[in-house]
Structure formats: structure tokens, C-alpha cells
XYZ file of C-alpha atoms in Angstrom:
325
model
C 154.771 58.476 59.254
C 155.375 55.257 61.118
C 153.550 54.335 64.294
C 156.696 54.562 66.456
C 157.496 58.044 65.160
C 153.950 59.205 65.807
C 154.028 57.865 69.376
C 157.421 59.509 69.975
C 156.031 62.869 68.817
C 153.088 62.451 71.197
C 155.474 61.605 74.026
C 157.352 64.913 73.698
C 154.460 67.051 72.493
C 154.042 70.329 74.459
C 152.355 73.670 73.766
C 154.007 75.842 76.422
C 156.985 76.047 78.768
C 155.821 74.680 82.124
C 158.689 76.346 84.010
C 157.240 79.815 83.298
C 154.002 79.082 85.188
C 154.007 80.348 88.816
C 153.602 77.718 91.520
C 150.188 76.612 92.760
C 148.805 79.000 95.324
C 150.346 82.003 93.579
C 147.840 84.639 92.427
C 149.246 84.460 88.868
C 149.113 80.665 88.590
C 147.372 79.618 85.357
C 145.508 76.305 85.542
C 145.463 75.905 81.758
C 149.023 77.178 81.260
C 149.943 74.078 79.219
C 147.641 75.153 76.366
C 147.297 78.891 77.015
C 149.086 79.968 73.764
C 146.845 77.695 71.668
C 143.716 78.815 73.527
C 144.596 82.495 72.988
C 145.266 81.990 69.265
C 142.035 80.051 68.679
C 140.034 82.587 70.692
C 141.471 85.502 68.733
C 140.952 83.867 65.341
C 137.342 82.944 66.122
C 136.555 86.621 66.689
C 138.638 88.011 63.812
C 137.155 85.811 61.098
C 133.446 86.083 61.809
C 130.678 88.499 62.741
C 127.735 86.760 64.447
C 124.080 87.114 63.498
C 121.556 88.850 65.714
C 120.783 85.870 67.976
C 123.489 84.105 70.010
C 123.401 81.451 72.731
C 125.372 81.123 75.972
C 125.560 77.636 77.425
C 128.027 75.139 78.856
C 129.879 72.416 76.967
C 131.662 69.484 78.622
C 135.067 67.988 77.866
C 134.772 64.340 78.984
C 137.448 63.481 81.560
C 137.444 61.157 84.568
C 141.058 61.659 85.638
C 142.472 63.866 88.356
C 142.054 67.595 87.879
C 141.024 70.124 90.534
C 138.252 71.744 88.476
C 136.519 68.608 87.204
C 132.726 68.884 87.323
C 129.874 66.446 87.841
C 126.715 67.378 85.933
C 124.128 64.563 86.188
C 121.799 66.151 83.613
C 124.437 66.059 80.864
C 125.088 63.038 78.590
C 128.740 63.406 79.617
C 128.475 63.599 83.409
C 132.163 63.925 84.368
C 134.532 66.433 82.832
C 135.623 70.050 82.629
C 133.074 72.738 81.858
C 133.634 75.230 79.042
C 131.314 78.219 78.742
C 130.602 79.090 75.113
C 128.904 81.873 73.205
C 127.690 80.489 69.874
C 125.703 81.792 66.923
C 122.247 80.229 67.154
C 121.727 80.170 63.381
C 124.794 78.166 62.302
C 126.465 76.892 65.564
C 129.664 78.949 65.147
C 131.503 79.260 68.493
C 132.427 82.931 68.951
C 133.750 83.012 72.521
C 134.954 80.435 75.072
C 135.915 80.377 78.733
C 137.194 77.317 80.610
C 135.800 77.072 84.139
C 138.782 76.365 86.373
C 137.118 76.726 89.761
C 136.891 79.620 92.188
C 138.914 82.700 91.343
C 139.652 83.658 94.950
C 139.956 81.963 98.316
C 136.379 82.703 99.356
C 133.023 81.704 97.923
C 132.537 82.944 94.373
C 129.465 85.161 94.172
C 127.663 85.819 90.901
C 129.480 83.201 88.804
C 126.820 83.108 86.081
C 126.639 86.893 85.787
C 130.430 87.160 85.589
C 130.618 84.499 82.860
C 127.926 86.170 80.753
C 129.533 89.574 81.233
C 132.975 88.274 80.190
C 131.668 86.454 77.107
C 129.590 89.370 75.839
C 132.273 92.098 75.999
C 133.006 91.675 72.283
C 129.299 92.293 71.535
C 128.810 95.276 73.840
C 126.489 97.927 72.422
C 125.674 95.984 69.225
C 122.019 95.098 70.079
C 122.490 91.330 69.874
C 119.915 88.996 71.444
C 121.452 86.684 74.075
C 119.695 83.390 74.896
C 120.506 81.415 78.057
C 119.066 78.775 80.412
C 117.789 79.053 83.983
C 121.226 78.423 85.543
C 122.395 81.801 84.256
C 119.262 83.955 84.061
C 118.407 86.598 86.647
C 116.449 89.890 86.492
C 119.491 91.948 87.529
C 121.658 90.406 84.799
C 119.054 91.163 82.124
C 118.788 94.782 83.267
C 122.591 95.161 83.221
C 122.794 93.685 79.705
C 120.045 96.020 78.501
C 121.996 99.028 79.785
C 124.970 97.682 77.855
C 122.996 97.572 74.606
C 122.230 93.826 74.622
C 118.845 92.072 74.784
C 118.324 88.770 76.612
C 115.875 85.898 76.779
C 115.766 82.620 78.695
C 114.187 80.450 81.330
C 114.543 81.497 84.961
C 114.337 79.972 88.441
C 111.665 81.190 90.847
C 114.161 81.886 93.646
C 116.086 84.532 91.706
C 116.280 87.913 93.392
C 113.880 90.318 91.715
C 111.476 87.663 90.386
C 107.809 88.752 90.928
C 106.240 87.164 94.025
C 102.907 86.813 92.201
C 104.460 84.348 89.737
C 104.941 81.508 92.193
C 105.052 77.743 91.682
C 101.275 77.207 91.592
C 100.164 80.491 90.025
C 98.719 78.784 86.920
C 95.889 76.287 86.443
C 97.141 72.902 85.227
C 95.886 73.483 81.727
C 98.038 73.553 78.588
C 98.405 77.043 77.214
C 97.701 78.877 80.466
C 100.032 81.817 81.010
C 100.599 84.846 83.207
C 102.954 87.765 82.574
C 104.349 90.696 84.551
C 106.258 93.613 83.066
C 108.653 96.164 84.568
C 109.810 98.654 81.943
C 111.405 96.452 79.199
C 111.799 93.383 81.416
C 109.040 90.764 81.076
C 108.565 87.796 83.430
C 106.256 85.056 82.140
C 104.903 81.732 83.381
C 103.477 79.281 80.865
C 102.008 75.816 81.431
C 102.964 73.034 79.026
C 103.419 69.606 80.624
C 104.517 71.586 83.663
C 105.001 75.224 84.522
C 107.914 76.918 82.735
C 109.211 80.357 83.732
C 110.753 82.874 81.332
C 112.544 86.213 81.468
C 112.926 88.456 78.459
C 113.860 91.940 77.305
C 113.329 91.242 73.589
C 109.715 89.967 73.498
C 106.379 91.738 73.232
C 104.121 90.669 76.158
C 100.976 91.453 74.138
C 101.819 88.983 71.330
C 100.526 85.403 71.483
C 101.782 82.641 69.191
C 100.781 79.053 68.476
C 103.046 76.184 69.547
C 102.625 72.703 68.052
C 102.286 69.823 70.535
C 101.738 66.115 69.887
C 98.620 64.586 71.426
C 98.185 61.084 72.882
C 96.380 59.885 69.744
C 99.293 60.949 67.531
C 97.710 64.089 66.133
C 99.244 67.535 66.536
C 97.438 70.420 68.168
C 98.303 74.073 68.483
C 98.293 75.659 71.932
C 98.682 79.323 72.781
C 101.942 80.623 74.218
C 103.604 84.006 74.819
C 106.059 85.187 72.160
C 109.001 84.538 74.491
C 108.346 80.766 74.279
C 108.711 80.709 70.482
C 111.870 82.844 70.576
C 113.498 80.660 73.214
C 112.699 77.362 71.463
C 113.992 78.697 68.157
C 117.341 80.113 69.286
C 118.468 78.367 72.464
C 120.221 75.258 71.122
C 123.200 76.895 69.414
C 125.844 75.491 71.781
C 124.307 71.986 71.916
C 124.153 71.774 68.117
C 127.712 73.071 67.964
C 128.796 70.232 70.271
C 127.191 67.713 67.921
C 129.080 69.180 64.969
C 132.391 69.203 66.862
C 132.054 65.645 68.157
C 130.937 64.179 64.838
C 134.587 63.451 63.922
C 136.338 63.935 67.241
C 140.131 63.582 67.479
C 140.030 62.844 71.220
C 142.309 60.030 72.403
C 142.763 58.574 75.866
C 145.347 60.270 78.044
C 146.177 60.702 81.727
C 146.734 64.448 81.315
C 143.776 66.746 80.929
C 145.538 69.468 78.952
C 145.760 67.077 75.993
C 141.967 66.709 76.062
C 141.649 70.489 76.099
C 144.100 70.818 73.191
C 142.074 68.384 71.083
C 138.870 70.156 72.098
C 140.344 73.426 70.776
C 141.513 71.694 67.600
C 138.083 70.157 66.915
C 136.370 73.484 67.659
C 138.644 75.297 65.222
C 138.019 72.718 62.480
C 134.234 72.771 63.033
C 134.133 76.578 62.925
C 136.303 76.562 59.776
C 133.768 74.222 58.181
C 130.967 76.642 59.097
C 132.893 79.576 57.598
C 133.453 77.620 54.378
C 129.764 76.745 54.202
C 128.723 80.383 54.804
C 131.137 81.817 52.234
C 129.624 82.426 48.751
C 133.107 82.037 47.230
C 133.463 78.397 48.297
C 130.218 76.930 46.996
C 130.311 73.952 44.641
C 127.676 73.816 41.920
C 126.375 71.009 39.767
C 126.077 71.148 35.987
C 122.512 72.393 36.357
C 123.595 75.241 38.661
C 122.324 73.672 41.879
C 124.469 74.364 44.946
C 126.117 71.208 46.324
C 126.717 71.305 50.056
C 130.003 69.834 51.243
C 129.729 67.506 54.232
C 132.116 67.808 57.165
C 133.901 64.551 56.295
C 134.761 65.793 52.804
C 135.891 69.124 54.277
C 138.194 67.380 56.778
C 139.681 65.182 54.056
C 140.456 68.222 51.909
C 141.868 70.023 54.950
C 144.187 67.092 55.710
C 145.513 67.101 52.145
C 146.160 70.855 52.285
C 147.993 70.590 55.615
C 150.184 67.704 54.465
C 150.797 69.237 51.040
C 153.079 67.322 48.685
C 155.168 65.890 51.493
C 155.885 62.201 51.067
C 158.490 60.142 52.859
C 159.361 56.573 52.033
C 160.193 54.191 54.820
C 163.943 53.576 54.972
C 165.244 50.073 55.282
């Protein structure tokens, strides 16, 4: 199509009827009403077309945006510091996004209590009772949350902050000697709290690790050689499975369709589109019926660029239109 036609389509592009959204301040007001139908469809399809592996990750992704929106976040530790936060549950083995939740601010007029626990509980309802292993960072982890998940048939593992309610008092900030490989563990039923010293003290919570098992972790020395230091099993599990959401972000942003706009809902729409395409690419790569083989029988992996080019051709079909004079 011509440039002018494309820009005219963008000018009038909408995903929902804005007049059906209750006014701001109403209890039923939806802050992402503009893209709610698309969000619901993508969310439903992500669940219907895939069954995750044993280990999944819960973490936050950011949609870059510096414009005006009431629920914009500032996260200085992220590469993208300004934007809207999206909680995601992703498969740690292949980066498939299974569940999403856009953080739109407080849900009531008072202070929101237990945000992290509520987010984890909402995202894991589709996995309830299926014995999956949930990995998360210290912003989410708490002893009470892990115990609740265990009662619900889900195991958990992650780093934890020392000020969480229920954390053992004996595992304080200076409970370990400053020596690589030093560790100390406490156990209460199936819940294990562990402190391990690497370059600094790191604190872990787990309901899926054996406290009696010790593993070796490779670390680079100052002279360039690699040495193995002892660590509890929880350290190896966390390092292996935690980066599912971050790797999924890399896959989604590799060929991003994001364009500048003054309205945030268009950023969210493109985020959903890119997520759907990235997850479709993962499904194609996982499917044994869509593998390409060479003449010698070796499996040829399709890259995401080739997949997107084929997808574009399938969406456009045989449609061709000549420019009229």
C-alpha cells in the first residue's frame, strides 16, 4: 500500500469502543480498555496452544514509554528505566510467555498490600495443582508465599530479602565469613532458607531443593582461570532457570514493531503483537512437524527473521494492488 494510505489507517486505527468504558473513578473503569479485546485474545491463545515444562519463571518486563500515563513506572535497575510494567510467567526452557498481567497501579483507594503475592497468585492459577517449579527474584519472594504455593501444589525457588516476615533471624546480614563458598541453611518442613557467599552474601528461599546436596559452581579467577566453589543445590537451580522472562524479552525485541506515538495503548498493542509472533516462532521451533531437514537428514533451524518473512507472506496471501494513476 502507499504511504498515505498506511498513515490514514494508523490515524483511525482502534481496537475497542472507547464510549463503553466507564468514566475514571468508577469501580469498573478499565485502564487498558483500548486494547482489552486484543489482550484477552492473546492471553487465551497463549494458554490454549501450549503446555509449559516443569520449570517456569515469573518476572517483570517493561514497555518503554516516557509519555503521560498514570501507571508509568521508574525502575533504575532496568535497561529501560521508564515505562509500563508487565508481569509475565514464562517457560524457562524456551522463553514462551504463558501468562501476562499489566500493572496499572493500585486496585483500590488505599495502600495496596501484598502486591507481589497477589501477582504470583493470579499468574499461577492456570498451573494450580500441577507440581510446576516457579522461579522468582527477591522482589516477589517471601516465606508465606512459598508455603501458600506449596499447599496449592506448586514448588518455588528464588532469592529473598532479609526483611521478609518469617525469614530466620539467625540468617542475618553478617552471618557468613567473607569467604567464597561459605553457606548456612535453615529448614522448616519443606521450606529451606539459605545464605551463600559469592562476591557478596546472597539469600535464597526454596521448596524444591535438597538442603543436604552440595554442587560445584564455576567462577572466573583474577588470573583468568576458572575454579569451582561449593554451593547449595538451590544456587544451581536458580541460576539455571531464572532468566526465562529476560531471554523472552530479547527474543521479542529482536525485530520489534514499536513506533513512536503519543498514546500508550498503541505501545501495548505492538507489545502484544510482538509477543504473539515470538511465541508463535517458539511453537514452530518446538513442533516436530515443522522441522526443515537438509539432504543429509540434519535438522535445519529456522531463524526468527525467516519465520517473520514467511509469516508476512502468509498474512498478505496473493493480494496485490497496483497503484492507480
